[in-house]
Amino acid sequence: MKLAISGKGGTGKSTLAAALALMMAGKGWRVVAVDADPDGNLAAALGASPEQVSRIIPISKQKELVEERTGAKVKQYGQMFKLNPEVSDIAEGYGTRLKGVTLLVLGAIEAGGSGCACPESVLIRALVCDLVLHRKEALVMDMEAGIEHLGRATARGVDTLVVMVEPSQRAIDSAHRVARLGAEIGLRDIRFVANKVTSPADEQYIRNGLPGRDLAGVIPWSEEIRASERQGHAVLDQLDEELLACFETILRKLEATRKAPADKRLRGKT
């Protein structure tokens, strides 16, 4: 299963990404979780201690790796460099193991001039392509408020784009924008998850804002999740059965989507 999770900042992308990755690992799956949000905190949601988080160096900041694989110097523009660098060993060699999940943090890329045809971006795009299209592990990508790391070449390998939505107009507007971008590059199945829902009115507000869209799940506002975050626990460590069941339901629906015939998976597209 290959999942990409996006949505407006603060909607709970890292919480869902960590929960799904941990549940997959609990099933005995080999799982790679990718933090593709430059401002992300997926490591903490997976249960990394502050000390562990401080030791994680994003791939884009690993100068020696970037230069070795691309054959170009970092921050020296106008160079020739490999467009298909070797990346197949990066997950094993540079990932961080957390509760049975291999975490890769991509990091931000400092663009020079307009756009960034730079060694760091080439390496990261090649890595994402390898993770999506060629590797056998389950993949959960925690994206920024968009799908910048995905292109038409990799879209065909993603089973589902999950868009997080909270009960606010800005979150709904962002969800529509992400879904439109996803459909434009050919993502086959686009689902939505409502988060931070405090009442039936909140849920109905989200449903009204996404007419005709499929909700893969509804996650209520939870003080338990906030407490886990503040205490440095993995997202699933202190959940009660009812809240845990919400995440399990989402995973089951996404699994069912993956097994469904392709023509039935188009209903979430724009």
Coordinates of C-alpha atoms in Angstrom, one line a residue:
M1 CA 0.0 0.0 0.0
K2 CA 1.4 3.4 -1.0
L3 CA -0.3 6.4 0.6
A4 CA 0.2 10.2 0.4
I5 CA -1.3 12.4 3.0
S6 CA -1.8 16.1 2.5
G7 CA -3.9 19.0 3.5
K8 CA -3.7 22.4 5.2
G9 CA -1.0 22.8 7.9
G10 CA -2.3 21.9 11.3
T11 CA -5.0 19.6 10.2
G12 CA -3.4 16.5 11.7
K13 CA -1.5 15.0 8.7
S14 CA 1.4 13.8 10.9
T15 CA -1.0 12.2 13.4
L16 CA -2.8 10.2 10.7
A17 CA 0.4 9.3 8.9
A18 CA 2.0 8.0 12.1
A19 CA -1.1 6.1 13.2
L20 CA -1.4 4.4 9.8
A21 CA 2.3 3.5 9.7
L22 CA 2.3 2.1 13.2
M23 CA -0.8 0.0 12.6
M24 CA 0.7 -1.4 9.4
A25 CA 3.9 -2.3 11.2
G26 CA 1.7 -3.9 13.9
K27 CA 0.3 -6.2 11.2
G28 CA 3.8 -7.3 10.4
W29 CA 4.2 -5.2 7.3
R30 CA 7.5 -3.6 6.3
V31 CA 6.7 0.1 6.4
V32 CA 8.5 3.2 5.3
A33 CA 7.2 6.5 6.6
V34 CA 8.4 9.6 4.8
D35 CA 8.3 13.1 6.3
A36 CA 8.1 15.3 3.2
D37 CA 6.9 18.3 5.0
P38 CA 9.7 20.8 5.7
D39 CA 7.9 21.8 8.9
G40 CA 6.9 18.3 9.8
N41 CA 7.0 16.4 13.1
L42 CA 6.4 12.8 12.0
A43 CA 9.3 11.5 14.0
A44 CA 7.7 12.7 17.3
A45 CA 4.3 11.3 16.3
L46 CA 6.1 7.9 15.8
G47 CA 7.4 8.1 19.3
A48 CA 10.9 9.5 18.8
S49 CA 12.4 11.2 21.9
P50 CA 13.7 14.8 21.6
E51 CA 17.2 13.4 21.6
Q52 CA 16.4 11.0 18.7
V53 CA 14.7 13.8 16.8
S54 CA 17.8 16.0 17.2
R55 CA 20.0 13.4 15.7
I56 CA 17.9 13.0 12.5
I57 CA 19.6 14.8 9.6
P58 CA 17.2 15.3 6.6
I59 CA 18.2 13.8 3.4
S60 CA 18.4 17.2 1.7
K61 CA 20.9 18.3 4.3
Q62 CA 23.3 15.4 4.0
K63 CA 25.8 17.1 1.8
E64 CA 28.2 14.2 1.3
L65 CA 25.3 11.9 0.3
V66 CA 23.9 14.4 -2.2
E67 CA 27.2 15.1 -3.8
E68 CA 28.3 11.5 -4.0
R69 CA 25.0 10.3 -5.6
T70 CA 24.5 13.2 -8.0
G71 CA 28.2 14.0 -8.9
A72 CA 27.6 17.7 -8.2
K73 CA 28.5 20.1 -5.5
V74 CA 25.7 21.5 -3.3
K75 CA 24.9 25.2 -3.8
Q76 CA 27.0 25.5 -6.9
Y77 CA 24.6 26.2 -9.7
G78 CA 25.0 25.7 -13.4
Q79 CA 26.6 22.3 -13.0
M80 CA 26.1 19.0 -14.8
F81 CA 24.8 16.2 -12.5
K82 CA 23.2 12.8 -12.7
L83 CA 19.4 12.9 -13.2
N84 CA 19.0 9.3 -12.1
P85 CA 21.2 8.9 -9.0
E86 CA 21.4 5.6 -7.1
V87 CA 18.9 5.7 -4.3
S88 CA 17.9 2.1 -3.7
D89 CA 19.9 1.8 -0.5
I90 CA 18.9 5.1 1.2
A91 CA 16.0 3.7 3.2
E92 CA 18.1 1.1 4.8
G93 CA 21.2 3.2 5.2
Y94 CA 19.8 6.5 6.2
G95 CA 16.4 5.7 7.7
T96 CA 15.6 5.8 11.5
R97 CA 13.8 2.8 13.0
L98 CA 10.9 3.7 15.3
K99 CA 8.5 1.0 16.6
G100 CA 9.0 -1.2 13.5
V101 CA 8.7 1.7 11.0
T102 CA 11.6 3.1 8.9
L103 CA 11.4 6.9 8.9
L104 CA 13.0 9.1 6.2
V105 CA 13.0 12.8 6.7
L106 CA 13.4 14.7 3.4
G107 CA 13.8 18.2 4.6
A108 CA 13.5 21.6 2.8
I109 CA 15.4 22.5 -0.3
E110 CA 16.8 26.0 -0.6
A111 CA 16.1 27.0 -4.2
G112 CA 18.5 29.2 -6.0
G113 CA 16.9 31.7 -8.3
S114 CA 13.5 30.7 -9.8
G115 CA 12.9 27.1 -9.2
C116 CA 15.4 24.5 -8.1
A117 CA 17.1 22.2 -10.6
C118 CA 19.6 21.4 -8.0
P119 CA 21.4 18.2 -6.8
E120 CA 19.2 18.0 -3.6
S121 CA 15.9 18.2 -5.5
V122 CA 17.1 15.6 -8.1
L123 CA 18.1 13.2 -5.3
I124 CA 14.9 13.6 -3.4
R125 CA 12.7 13.1 -6.5
A126 CA 14.6 10.0 -7.4
L127 CA 14.2 8.7 -3.9
V128 CA 10.5 9.3 -3.8
C129 CA 10.1 7.6 -7.3
D130 CA 12.0 4.6 -6.0
L131 CA 10.0 4.3 -2.8
V132 CA 6.7 4.6 -4.7
L133 CA 7.3 2.6 -7.8
H134 CA 10.0 0.1 -7.1
R135 CA 10.1 -0.9 -3.4
K136 CA 7.9 -3.6 -1.9
E137 CA 7.3 -1.9 1.5
A138 CA 4.2 -0.2 2.5
L139 CA 4.7 3.6 2.2
V140 CA 3.1 6.5 4.1
M141 CA 4.1 10.0 2.9
D142 CA 3.4 12.9 5.2
M143 CA 3.2 15.8 2.6
E144 CA 3.2 19.5 3.0
A145 CA 0.1 21.4 2.1
G146 CA 0.3 20.2 -1.5
I147 CA 1.9 17.3 -3.4
E148 CA 5.2 18.9 -4.5
H149 CA 7.2 15.7 -4.2
L150 CA 4.8 13.8 -6.5
G151 CA 4.7 14.1 -10.3
R152 CA 3.0 12.3 -13.1
A153 CA 5.7 9.6 -13.2
T154 CA 5.2 8.6 -9.6
A155 CA 1.4 9.3 -9.3
R156 CA 0.6 5.9 -10.9
G157 CA 2.2 4.1 -8.0
V158 CA 0.3 5.9 -5.3
D159 CA -2.8 3.9 -4.2
T160 CA -4.6 6.8 -2.5
L161 CA -4.1 10.4 -1.8
V162 CA -5.6 11.1 1.7
V163 CA -6.6 14.8 2.2
M164 CA -7.0 15.9 5.8
V165 CA -9.8 18.4 6.6
E166 CA -10.8 20.1 9.8
P167 CA -14.0 22.1 10.3
S168 CA -12.8 25.4 8.9
Q169 CA -13.3 27.0 5.5
R170 CA -9.6 27.4 4.9
A171 CA -9.1 23.7 5.4
I172 CA -11.9 22.9 3.0
D173 CA -10.5 25.3 0.4
S174 CA -7.1 23.8 0.8
A175 CA -8.6 20.3 0.5
H176 CA -10.2 21.2 -2.8
R177 CA -7.0 22.7 -4.1
V178 CA -4.9 19.6 -3.2
A179 CA -7.5 17.3 -4.7
R180 CA -7.5 19.3 -7.9
L181 CA -3.7 19.1 -8.1
G182 CA -3.8 15.4 -7.4
A183 CA -6.3 14.7 -10.2
E184 CA -4.3 16.8 -12.6
I185 CA -1.2 14.6 -12.2
G186 CA -3.3 11.4 -12.4
L187 CA -3.7 10.2 -8.8
R188 CA -6.3 7.5 -9.1
D189 CA -8.0 7.6 -5.8
I190 CA -8.5 10.7 -3.6
R191 CA -10.1 10.3 -0.2
F192 CA -10.8 12.8 2.7
V193 CA -10.5 12.4 6.4
A194 CA -12.3 14.7 8.8
N195 CA -10.3 15.6 11.9
K196 CA -10.7 17.6 15.1
V197 CA -14.5 17.1 14.9
T198 CA -16.2 18.2 18.1
S199 CA -19.9 17.7 17.2
P200 CA -22.3 16.4 14.5
A201 CA -22.4 20.0 13.3
D202 CA -18.7 20.0 12.7
E203 CA -18.9 16.8 10.7
Q204 CA -21.9 18.0 8.7
Y205 CA -20.0 21.3 7.9
I206 CA -17.2 19.3 6.4
R207 CA -19.5 17.1 4.4
N208 CA -21.4 20.1 3.1
G209 CA -18.0 21.6 2.1
L210 CA -17.0 18.5 0.2
P211 CA -20.2 17.5 -1.7
G212 CA -20.0 14.2 -3.4
R213 CA -16.7 13.4 -1.8
D214 CA -15.9 10.2 0.1
L215 CA -14.9 10.5 3.7
A216 CA -12.6 7.6 4.7
G217 CA -13.1 8.5 8.3
V218 CA -14.0 11.0 11.0
I219 CA -11.6 11.6 13.9
P220 CA -13.0 13.4 16.9
W221 CA -11.2 16.2 18.7
S222 CA -9.1 14.4 21.3
E223 CA -7.3 15.5 24.4
E224 CA -5.6 12.1 24.5
I225 CA -3.8 12.9 21.2
R226 CA -2.8 16.3 22.6
A227 CA -1.5 14.7 25.8
S228 CA 0.5 12.0 23.9
E229 CA 2.1 14.7 21.9
R230 CA 3.0 16.8 24.9
Q231 CA 4.4 13.8 26.8
G232 CA 6.4 12.5 23.9
H233 CA 4.5 9.3 23.3
A234 CA 3.7 7.8 19.9
V235 CA 0.3 8.7 18.7
L236 CA -1.3 5.3 19.3
D237 CA 0.3 4.7 22.8
Q238 CA -2.5 6.2 25.0
L239 CA -5.6 6.1 22.9
D240 CA -8.8 4.6 24.2
E241 CA -10.6 1.8 22.3
E242 CA -13.1 4.1 20.6
L243 CA -10.5 6.5 19.2
L244 CA -8.2 3.6 18.2
A245 CA -11.2 2.2 16.3
C246 CA -11.5 5.4 14.3
F247 CA -7.9 4.9 12.9
E248 CA -8.4 1.2 12.4
T249 CA -11.6 1.9 10.3
I250 CA -9.7 4.4 8.1
L251 CA -7.0 1.8 7.5
R252 CA -9.5 -0.9 6.6
K253 CA -11.2 1.4 4.1
L254 CA -7.9 2.3 2.5
E255 CA -7.0 -1.4 2.3
A256 CA -10.4 -2.1 0.6
T257 CA -9.7 0.7 -1.8
R258 CA -6.4 -0.9 -2.8
K259 CA -8.1 -4.2 -3.5
A260 CA -11.0 -2.7 -5.5
P261 CA -11.1 -2.8 -9.3
A262 CA -9.5 0.3 -10.8
D263 CA -12.7 1.7 -12.3
K264 CA -14.4 1.8 -8.9
R265 CA -11.4 3.7 -7.5
L266 CA -12.1 6.7 -9.7
R267 CA -15.0 8.0 -7.7
G268 CA -12.9 10.2 -5.5
K269 CA -11.4 12.1 -8.4
T270 CA -12.3 15.7 -9.4

